[in-house]
Coordinates of C-alpha atoms in Angstrom, one line a residue:
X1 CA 0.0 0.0 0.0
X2 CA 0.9 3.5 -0.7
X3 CA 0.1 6.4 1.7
X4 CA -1.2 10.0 -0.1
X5 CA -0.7 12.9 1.7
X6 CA -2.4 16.0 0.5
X7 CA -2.6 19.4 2.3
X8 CA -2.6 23.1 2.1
X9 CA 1.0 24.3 1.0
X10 CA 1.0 26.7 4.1
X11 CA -0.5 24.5 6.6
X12 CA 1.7 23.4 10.0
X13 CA -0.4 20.1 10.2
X14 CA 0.0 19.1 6.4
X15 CA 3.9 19.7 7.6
X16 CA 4.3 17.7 10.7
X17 CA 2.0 14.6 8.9
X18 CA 4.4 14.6 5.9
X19 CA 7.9 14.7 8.3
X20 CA 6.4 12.1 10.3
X21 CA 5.8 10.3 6.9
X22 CA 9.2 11.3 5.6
X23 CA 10.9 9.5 8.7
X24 CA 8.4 6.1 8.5
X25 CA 9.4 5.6 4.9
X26 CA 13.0 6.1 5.5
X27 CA 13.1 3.7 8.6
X28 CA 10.6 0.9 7.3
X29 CA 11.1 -0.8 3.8
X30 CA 7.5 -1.7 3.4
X31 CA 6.3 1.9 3.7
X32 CA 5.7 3.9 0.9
X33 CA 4.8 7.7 0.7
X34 CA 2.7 10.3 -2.3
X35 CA 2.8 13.9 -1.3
X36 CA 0.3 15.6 -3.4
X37 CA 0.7 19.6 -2.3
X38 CA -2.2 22.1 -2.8
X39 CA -2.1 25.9 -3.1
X40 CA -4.2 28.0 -0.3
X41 CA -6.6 29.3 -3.0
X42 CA -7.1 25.7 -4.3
X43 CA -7.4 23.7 -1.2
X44 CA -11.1 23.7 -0.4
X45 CA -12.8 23.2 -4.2
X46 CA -9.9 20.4 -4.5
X47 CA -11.0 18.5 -0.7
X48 CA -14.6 19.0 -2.2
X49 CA -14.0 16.9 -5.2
X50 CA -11.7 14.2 -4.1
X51 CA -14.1 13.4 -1.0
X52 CA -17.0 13.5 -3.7
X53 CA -15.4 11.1 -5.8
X54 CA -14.7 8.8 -3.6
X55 CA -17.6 9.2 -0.9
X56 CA -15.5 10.5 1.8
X57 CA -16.3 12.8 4.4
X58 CA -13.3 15.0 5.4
X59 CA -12.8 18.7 5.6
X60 CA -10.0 19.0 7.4
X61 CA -6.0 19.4 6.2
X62 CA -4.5 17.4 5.7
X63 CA -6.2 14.4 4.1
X64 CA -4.4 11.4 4.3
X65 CA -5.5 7.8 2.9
X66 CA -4.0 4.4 1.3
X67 CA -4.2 3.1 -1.9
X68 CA -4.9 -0.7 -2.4
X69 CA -2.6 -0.8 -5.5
X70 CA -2.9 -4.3 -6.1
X71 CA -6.4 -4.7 -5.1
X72 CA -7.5 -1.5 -7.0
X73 CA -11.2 0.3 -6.2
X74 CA -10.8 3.6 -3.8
X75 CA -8.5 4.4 -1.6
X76 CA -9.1 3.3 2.3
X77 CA -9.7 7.1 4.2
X78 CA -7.3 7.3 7.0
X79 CA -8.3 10.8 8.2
X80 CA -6.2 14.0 9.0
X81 CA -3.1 14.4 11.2
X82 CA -4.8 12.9 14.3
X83 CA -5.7 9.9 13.1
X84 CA -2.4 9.8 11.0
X85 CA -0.6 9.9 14.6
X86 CA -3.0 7.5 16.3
X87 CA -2.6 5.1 13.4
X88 CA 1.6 5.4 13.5
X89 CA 1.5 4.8 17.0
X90 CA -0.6 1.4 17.2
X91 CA 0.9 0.1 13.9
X92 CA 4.7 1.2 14.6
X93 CA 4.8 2.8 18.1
X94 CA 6.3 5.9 16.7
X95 CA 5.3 9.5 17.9
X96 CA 5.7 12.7 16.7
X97 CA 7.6 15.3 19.1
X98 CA 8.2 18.1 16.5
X99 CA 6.7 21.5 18.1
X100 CA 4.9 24.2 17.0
X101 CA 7.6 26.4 16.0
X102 CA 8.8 23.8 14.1
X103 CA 5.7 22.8 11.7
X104 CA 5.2 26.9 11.6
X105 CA 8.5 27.2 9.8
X106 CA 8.2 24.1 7.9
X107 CA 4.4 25.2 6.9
X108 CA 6.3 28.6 5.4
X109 CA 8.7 27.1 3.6
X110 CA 6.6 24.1 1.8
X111 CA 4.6 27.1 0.6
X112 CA 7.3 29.3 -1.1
X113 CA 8.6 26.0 -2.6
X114 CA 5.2 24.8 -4.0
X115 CA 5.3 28.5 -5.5
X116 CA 8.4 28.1 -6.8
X117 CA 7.3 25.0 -8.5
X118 CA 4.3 26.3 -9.9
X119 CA 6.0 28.7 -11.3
X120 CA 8.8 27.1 -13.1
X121 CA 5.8 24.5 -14.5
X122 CA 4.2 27.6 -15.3
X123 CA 7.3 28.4 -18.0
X124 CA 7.8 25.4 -19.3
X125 CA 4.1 25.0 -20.5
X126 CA 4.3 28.9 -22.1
X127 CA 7.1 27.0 -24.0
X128 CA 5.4 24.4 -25.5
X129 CA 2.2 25.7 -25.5
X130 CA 0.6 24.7 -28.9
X131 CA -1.1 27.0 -31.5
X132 CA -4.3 27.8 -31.4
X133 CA -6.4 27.0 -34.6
X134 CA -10.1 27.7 -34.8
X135 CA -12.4 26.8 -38.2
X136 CA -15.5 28.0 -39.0
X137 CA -18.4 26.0 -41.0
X138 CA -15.6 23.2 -40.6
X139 CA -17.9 20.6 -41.6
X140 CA -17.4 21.2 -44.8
X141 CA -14.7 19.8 -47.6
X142 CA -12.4 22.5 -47.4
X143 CA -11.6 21.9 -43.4
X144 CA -11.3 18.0 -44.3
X145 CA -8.4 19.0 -46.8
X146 CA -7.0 21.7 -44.5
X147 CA -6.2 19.5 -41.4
X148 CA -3.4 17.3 -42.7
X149 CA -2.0 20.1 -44.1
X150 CA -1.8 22.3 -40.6
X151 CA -0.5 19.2 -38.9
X152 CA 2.1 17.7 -41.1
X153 CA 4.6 20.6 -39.9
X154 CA 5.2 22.0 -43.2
X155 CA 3.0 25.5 -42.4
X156 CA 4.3 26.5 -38.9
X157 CA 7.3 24.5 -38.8
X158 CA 8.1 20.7 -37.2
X159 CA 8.4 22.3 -34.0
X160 CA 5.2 24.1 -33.5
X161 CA 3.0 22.0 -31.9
X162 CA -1.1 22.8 -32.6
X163 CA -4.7 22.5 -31.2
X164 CA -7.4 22.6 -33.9
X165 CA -11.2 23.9 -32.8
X166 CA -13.6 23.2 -35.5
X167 CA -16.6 25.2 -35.5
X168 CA -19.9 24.5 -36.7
X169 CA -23.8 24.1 -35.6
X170 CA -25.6 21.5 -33.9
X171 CA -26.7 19.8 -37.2
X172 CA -22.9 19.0 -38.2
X173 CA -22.3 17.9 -34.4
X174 CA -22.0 14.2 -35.7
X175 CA -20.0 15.1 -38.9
X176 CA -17.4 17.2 -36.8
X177 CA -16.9 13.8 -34.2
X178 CA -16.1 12.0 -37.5
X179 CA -13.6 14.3 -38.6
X180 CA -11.8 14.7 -35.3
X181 CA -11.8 10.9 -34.9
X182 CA -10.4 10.5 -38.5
X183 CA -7.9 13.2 -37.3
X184 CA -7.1 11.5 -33.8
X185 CA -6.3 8.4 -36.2
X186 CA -3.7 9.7 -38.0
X187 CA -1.3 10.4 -35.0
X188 CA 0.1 13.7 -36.3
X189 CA 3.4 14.1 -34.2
X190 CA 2.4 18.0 -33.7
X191 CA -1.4 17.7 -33.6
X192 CA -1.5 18.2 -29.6
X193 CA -5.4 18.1 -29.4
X194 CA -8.3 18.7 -32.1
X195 CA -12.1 19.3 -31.1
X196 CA -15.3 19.8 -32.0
X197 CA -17.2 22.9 -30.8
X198 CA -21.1 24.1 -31.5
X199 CA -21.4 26.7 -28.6
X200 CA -20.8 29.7 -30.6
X201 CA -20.7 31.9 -27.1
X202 CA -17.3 29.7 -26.7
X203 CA -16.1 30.3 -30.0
X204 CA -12.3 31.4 -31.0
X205 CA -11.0 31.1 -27.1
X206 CA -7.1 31.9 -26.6
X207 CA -7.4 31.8 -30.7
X208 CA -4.3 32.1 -32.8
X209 CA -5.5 31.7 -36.5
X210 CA -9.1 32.0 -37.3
X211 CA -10.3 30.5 -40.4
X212 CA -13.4 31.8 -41.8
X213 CA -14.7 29.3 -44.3
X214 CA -18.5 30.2 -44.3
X215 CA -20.0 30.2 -47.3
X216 CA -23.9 30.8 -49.0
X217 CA -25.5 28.6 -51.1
X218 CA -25.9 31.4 -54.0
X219 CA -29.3 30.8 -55.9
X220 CA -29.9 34.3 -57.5
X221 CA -33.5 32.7 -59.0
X222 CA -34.7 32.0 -55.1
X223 CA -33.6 35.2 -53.3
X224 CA -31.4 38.5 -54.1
X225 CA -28.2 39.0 -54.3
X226 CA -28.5 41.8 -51.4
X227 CA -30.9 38.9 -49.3
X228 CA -27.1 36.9 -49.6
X229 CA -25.3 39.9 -48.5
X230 CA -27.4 40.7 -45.1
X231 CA -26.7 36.8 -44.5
X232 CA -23.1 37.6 -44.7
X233 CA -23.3 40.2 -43.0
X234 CA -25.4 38.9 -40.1
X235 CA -22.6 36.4 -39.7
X236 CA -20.0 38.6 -39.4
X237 CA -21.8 40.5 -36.6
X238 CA -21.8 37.3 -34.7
X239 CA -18.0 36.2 -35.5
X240 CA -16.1 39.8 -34.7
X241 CA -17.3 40.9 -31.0
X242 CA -16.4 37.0 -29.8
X243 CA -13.4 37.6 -31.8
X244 CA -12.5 40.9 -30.1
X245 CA -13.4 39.5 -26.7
X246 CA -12.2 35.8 -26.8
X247 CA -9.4 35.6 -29.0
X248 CA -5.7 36.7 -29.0
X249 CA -5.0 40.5 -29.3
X250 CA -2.7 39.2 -32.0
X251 CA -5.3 36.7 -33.5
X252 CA -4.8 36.6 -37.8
X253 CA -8.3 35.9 -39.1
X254 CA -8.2 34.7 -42.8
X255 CA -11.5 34.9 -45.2
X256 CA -11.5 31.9 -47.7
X257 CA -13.9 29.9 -49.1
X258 CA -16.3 30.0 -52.2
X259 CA -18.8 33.1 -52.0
X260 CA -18.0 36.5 -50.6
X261 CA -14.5 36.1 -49.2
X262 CA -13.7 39.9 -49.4
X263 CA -17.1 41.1 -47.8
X264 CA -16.3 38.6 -44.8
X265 CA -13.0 39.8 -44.3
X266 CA -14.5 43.5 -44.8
X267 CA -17.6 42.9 -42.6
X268 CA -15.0 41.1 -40.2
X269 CA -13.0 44.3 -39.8
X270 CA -16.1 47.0 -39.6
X271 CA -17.7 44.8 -36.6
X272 CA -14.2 43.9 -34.7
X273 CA -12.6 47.4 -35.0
X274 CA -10.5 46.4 -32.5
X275 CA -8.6 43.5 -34.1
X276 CA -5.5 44.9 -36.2
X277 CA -6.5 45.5 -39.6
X278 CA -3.5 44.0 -41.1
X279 CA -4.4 40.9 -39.6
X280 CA -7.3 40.1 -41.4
X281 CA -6.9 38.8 -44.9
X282 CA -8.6 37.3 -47.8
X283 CA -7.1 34.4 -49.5
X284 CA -6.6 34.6 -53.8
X285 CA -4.2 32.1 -53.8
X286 CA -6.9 29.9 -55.4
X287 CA -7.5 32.3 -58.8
X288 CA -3.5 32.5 -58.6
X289 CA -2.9 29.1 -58.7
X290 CA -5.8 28.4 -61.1
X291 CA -4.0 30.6 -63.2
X292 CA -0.9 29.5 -63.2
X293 CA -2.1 26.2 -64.3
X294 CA -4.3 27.3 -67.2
X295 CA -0.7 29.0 -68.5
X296 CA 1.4 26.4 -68.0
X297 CA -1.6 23.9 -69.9
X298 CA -1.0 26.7 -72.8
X299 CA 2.7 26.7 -72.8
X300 CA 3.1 22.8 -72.3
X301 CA 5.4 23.7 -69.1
X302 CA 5.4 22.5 -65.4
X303 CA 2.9 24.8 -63.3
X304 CA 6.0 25.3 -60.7
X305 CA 7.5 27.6 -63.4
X306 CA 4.5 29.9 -63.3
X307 CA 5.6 33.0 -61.0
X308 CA 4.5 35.9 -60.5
X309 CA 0.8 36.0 -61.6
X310 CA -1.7 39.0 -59.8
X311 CA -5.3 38.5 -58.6
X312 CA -6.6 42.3 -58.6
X313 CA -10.1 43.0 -57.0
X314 CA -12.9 40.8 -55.6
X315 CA -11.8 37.1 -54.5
X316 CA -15.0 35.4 -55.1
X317 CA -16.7 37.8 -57.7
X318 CA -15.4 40.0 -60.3
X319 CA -11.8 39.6 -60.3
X320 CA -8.7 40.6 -62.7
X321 CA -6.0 38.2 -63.7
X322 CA -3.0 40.4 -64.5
X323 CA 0.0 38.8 -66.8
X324 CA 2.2 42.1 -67.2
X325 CA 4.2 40.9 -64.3
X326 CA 4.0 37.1 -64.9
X327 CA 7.5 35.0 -65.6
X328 CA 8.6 31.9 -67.0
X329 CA 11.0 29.7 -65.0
X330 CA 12.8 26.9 -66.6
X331 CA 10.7 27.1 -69.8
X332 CA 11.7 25.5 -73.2
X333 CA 12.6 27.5 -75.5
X334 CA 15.1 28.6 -77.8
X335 CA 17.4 30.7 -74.9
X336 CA 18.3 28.6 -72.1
X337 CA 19.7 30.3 -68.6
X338 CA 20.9 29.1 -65.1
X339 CA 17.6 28.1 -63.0
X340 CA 17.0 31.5 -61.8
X341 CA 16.6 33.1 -65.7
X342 CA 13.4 34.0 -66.2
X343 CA 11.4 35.3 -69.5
X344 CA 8.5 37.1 -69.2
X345 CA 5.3 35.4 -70.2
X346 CA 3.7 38.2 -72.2
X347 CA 7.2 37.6 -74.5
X348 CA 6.5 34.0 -74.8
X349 CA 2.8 34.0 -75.4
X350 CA 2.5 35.3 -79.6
X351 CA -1.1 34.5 -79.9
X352 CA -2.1 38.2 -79.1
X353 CA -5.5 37.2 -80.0
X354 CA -5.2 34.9 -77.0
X355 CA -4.2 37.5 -74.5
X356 CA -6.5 40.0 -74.9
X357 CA -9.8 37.8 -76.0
X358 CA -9.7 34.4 -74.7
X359 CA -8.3 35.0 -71.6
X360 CA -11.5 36.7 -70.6
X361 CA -13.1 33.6 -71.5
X362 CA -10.6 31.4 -69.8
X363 CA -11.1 33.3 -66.5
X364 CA -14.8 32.2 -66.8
X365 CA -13.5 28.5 -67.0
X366 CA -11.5 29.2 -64.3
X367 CA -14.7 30.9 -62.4
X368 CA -16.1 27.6 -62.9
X369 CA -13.1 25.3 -61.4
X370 CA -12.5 27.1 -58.9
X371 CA -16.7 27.0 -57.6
X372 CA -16.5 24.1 -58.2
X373 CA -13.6 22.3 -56.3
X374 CA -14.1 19.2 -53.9
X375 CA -11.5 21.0 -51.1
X376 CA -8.2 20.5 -52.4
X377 CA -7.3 23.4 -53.9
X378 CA -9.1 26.6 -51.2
X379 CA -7.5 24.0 -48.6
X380 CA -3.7 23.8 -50.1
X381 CA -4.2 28.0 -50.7
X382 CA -5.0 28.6 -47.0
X383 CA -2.4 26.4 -45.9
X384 CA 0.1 28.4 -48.4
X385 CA -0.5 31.9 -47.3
X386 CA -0.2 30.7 -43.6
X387 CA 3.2 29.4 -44.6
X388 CA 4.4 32.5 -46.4
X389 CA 3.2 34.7 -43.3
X390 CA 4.9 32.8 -40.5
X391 CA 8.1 32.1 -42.7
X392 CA 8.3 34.8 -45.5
X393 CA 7.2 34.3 -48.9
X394 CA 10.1 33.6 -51.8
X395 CA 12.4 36.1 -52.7
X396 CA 11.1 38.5 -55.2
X397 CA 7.8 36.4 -55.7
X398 CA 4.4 38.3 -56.2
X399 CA 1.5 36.9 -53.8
X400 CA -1.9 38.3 -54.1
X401 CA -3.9 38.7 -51.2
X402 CA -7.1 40.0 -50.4
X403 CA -6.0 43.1 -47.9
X404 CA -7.6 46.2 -46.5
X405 CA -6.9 49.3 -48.7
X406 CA -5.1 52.1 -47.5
X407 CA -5.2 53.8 -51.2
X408 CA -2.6 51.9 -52.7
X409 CA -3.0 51.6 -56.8
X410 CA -5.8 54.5 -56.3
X411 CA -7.9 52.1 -54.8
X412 CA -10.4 53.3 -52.5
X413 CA -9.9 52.6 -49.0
X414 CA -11.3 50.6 -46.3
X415 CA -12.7 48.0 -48.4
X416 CA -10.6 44.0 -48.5
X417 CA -9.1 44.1 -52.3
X418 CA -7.1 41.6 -53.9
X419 CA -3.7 43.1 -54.7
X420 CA 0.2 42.3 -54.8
X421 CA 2.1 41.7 -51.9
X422 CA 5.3 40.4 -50.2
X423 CA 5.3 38.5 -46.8
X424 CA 8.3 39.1 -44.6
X425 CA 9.3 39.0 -40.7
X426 CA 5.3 37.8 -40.0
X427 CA 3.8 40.8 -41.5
X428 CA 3.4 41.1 -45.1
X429 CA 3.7 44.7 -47.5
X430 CA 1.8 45.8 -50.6
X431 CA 4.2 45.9 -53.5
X432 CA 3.5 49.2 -54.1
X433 CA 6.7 50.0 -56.8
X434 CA 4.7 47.7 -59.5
X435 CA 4.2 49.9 -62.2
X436 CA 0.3 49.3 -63.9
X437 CA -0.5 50.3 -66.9
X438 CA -4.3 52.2 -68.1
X439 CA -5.9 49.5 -68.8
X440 CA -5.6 47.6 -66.2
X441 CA -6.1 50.8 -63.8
X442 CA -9.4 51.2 -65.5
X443 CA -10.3 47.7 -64.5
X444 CA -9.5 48.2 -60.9
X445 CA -11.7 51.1 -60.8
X446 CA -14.6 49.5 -62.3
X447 CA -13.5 46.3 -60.0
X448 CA -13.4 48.6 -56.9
X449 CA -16.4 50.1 -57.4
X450 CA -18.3 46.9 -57.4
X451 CA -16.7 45.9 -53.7
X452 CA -17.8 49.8 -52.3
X453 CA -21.1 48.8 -53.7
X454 CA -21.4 45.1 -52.0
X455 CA -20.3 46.8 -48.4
X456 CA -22.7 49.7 -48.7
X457 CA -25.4 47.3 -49.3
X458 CA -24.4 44.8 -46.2
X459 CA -24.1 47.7 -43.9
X460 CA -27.7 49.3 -45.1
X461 CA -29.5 46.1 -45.2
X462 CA -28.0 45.5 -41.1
X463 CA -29.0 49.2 -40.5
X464 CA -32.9 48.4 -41.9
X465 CA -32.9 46.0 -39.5
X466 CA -31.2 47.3 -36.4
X467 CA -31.7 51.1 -36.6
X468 CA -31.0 51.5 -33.0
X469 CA -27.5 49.8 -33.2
X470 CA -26.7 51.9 -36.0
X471 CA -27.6 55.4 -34.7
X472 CA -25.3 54.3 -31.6

């Protein structure tokens, strides 16, 4: 049998019970001591809960018992520091001598060691305390894709350990078990925990990274466009104040998924003024990547040679796909260069005609694949922005990301607009010295307007409905 001893840190008794205990276990082979110290603050809700569990009724310190190892079931209650003494003394005919002064000083320092231990526990947990990932709607494809590719260590690093929180309503309560069981299976080294939540007032606690993946089920013949705006909207109302009050003050909240990724991210910022606007994105990657593809099926090349490629304007609406900057690595042509020449793709491309007419009708195709993707390719585009803002994107490389104006390209400001940036150091930086030419500033106006238009609408048709709210 094993004797536990628990007691307050601070108390003489606990002291004078453990010394005692100390001295028996030293003396008699047979004897065997477990000294389980409490805090002051934590002593009472902790003697409540032990003696419920196991039926006891005690509420003095200390509280000592034996556990039946071999015999298992609950410990047998031996009492506190009276009956600890009476039961020494039959068993062993030892007594305790030690006087007050004695267990005082003993009490005090038991105390500033079990602080001293909490607190050196206390720093190694802030060390490897894991990341904090919360998902929205994460029933859906896209979060299925998504969670290898958070856990396999490429994004954050093969040190970073993570918790995943996916978020979704009571109707996807059995689908979100699945997934987290499915997860759990796979034994990711640096998945620390993964759960399933459905009480939105508990939603994006001690949050790192928030990933908004909600989406509407656009049907344009059943209800209005605006009718799909308010819904955004209303979301967002709901997402930002828990945001602002339960996440990190650092917390990066990224806008993806299939309908109205720039309105979310915009709504996000109006209604959670507080989180730091450069912290909330819109993810392009999608359209870029889409993109690249569709050049590299023209130019019979390997996609990976496709850099430099711009998403202007509205992620999931009317969007530009600019090639004046686009390059060609490692393409076969008649020049050959070390692996780092590169030859503009607006040089390599002669079918003018091409360019300028069936592009327009390739980015309609591309429209299509990208509404129309399983997961894959929203989920690999989430997990490759993530990478580029906690490790820096490629040297020189163009990455478009939906980001909240401050003018930049004579956009307007203080709406989210897909434009060229640069990730470095954890932050990221329009690429500002890009020089445009008319044509395509044209588009950005028309493409700009179109976004004013779509956030004007979402904050009239929440006004309509909650007039008081907006007058405050």
């Amino acid at each position: 049998a094993v004797a536990m001893f628990t007691g307050q840190a601070n108390c003489p008794y606990y002291a004078k019970a453990e010394l005692l205990a100390d001295y028996l276990q030293t003396n008699l082979p047979s004897f065997r001591v477990h000294k389980i110290t409490q805090h002051p603050d934590k002593w009472e809700q902790w003697l409540h809960d032990i003696c419920e569990t196991n039926g006891w009724e005690h509420r003095q310190c200390p509280i000592i018992w034996r556990e039946l190892l071999d015999r298992g079931g609950k410990g047998q209650l031996l009492g506190g520091l009276n009956d600890f003494l009476e039961y020494v003394q039959q068993y062993y005919g030892i007594t305790s001598m030690m006087l007050s002064e004695e267990m005082l000083a003993i009490a005090e320092e038991n105390l500033q060691t079990h602080l001293e231990i909490e607190k050196e526990d206390e720093e190694i947990k802030s060390l490897i305390k894991p990341m904090q990932i919360w998902i929205t709607s994460a029933s859906g494809p896209i979060c299925y894709h998504l969670i290898p590719l958070l856990a396999n260590g490429e994004v954050f690093g093969i040190t970073t350990e993570i918790s995943i929180h996916l978020l979704d309503t009571d109707q996807f309560k059995e689908i979100l078990r699945g997934i987290v069981m499915e997860a759990e299976d796979m034994a990711f080294p640096l998945l620390r925990s993964i759960s399933e939540h459905t009480n939105i007032d508990q939603a994006f606690i001690d949050a790192d990274i928030i990933i908004v993946l909600d989406d509407v089920l656009l049907n344009l013949e059943v209800q209005s466009r605006e009718n799909y705006i308010r819904e955004v909207s209303e979301i967002c109302q709901v997402y930002a104040p828990l945001i602002e009050k339960n996440a990190k003050s650092e917390v990066k909240v990224i806008s993806s998924g299939k309908t109205f990724a720039n309105l979310k991210a915009t709504m996000l910022r109006t209604y959670g003024p507080s989180v730091r606007p450069e912290n909330i994105i819109a993810i392009s990657t999608s359209w870029e990547s889409a993109a690249k593809a569709m050049l590299a099926r023209k130019l019979n090349m390997s996609t990976a040679g496709v850099k430099d490629v711009i998403v202007w304007g509205n992620i999931s609406g009317s969007n530009y796909i600019d090639l004046s900057h686009a390059k060609l690595y490692g393409y076969d042509c008649a020049i050959w260069g070390p692996p780092n020449f590169q030859r503009p793709v607006l040089n390599m491309i002669y079918d003018s005609e091409w360019i300028h007419s069936e592009l327009q009708s390739a980015q309609s195709a591309l429209s299509s694949r990208v509404s129309r993707c399983a997961g894959m390719l929203p989920a690999h585009a989430v997990a490759t922005v993530l990478r580029h803002w906690y490790h820096g994107s490629p040297s020189g490389e163009i990455i478009s990301v939906g980001i909240l104006s401050e003018g930049q390209f004579c956009i307007p400001e203080e709406i989210i607009f897909s434009m060229p940036v640069r990730f470095q150091n954890g932050n990221w930086e329009v690429m500002t010295e890009l020089e445009i030419n008319e044509t395509t500033q044209e588009v950005l106006g028309r493409l700009s307007h179109e976004l004013v238009q779509e956030k004007l609408v979402a904050l009239k048709e929440i006004n309509e409905m909650h007039p008081y709210e907006a007058e405050e």
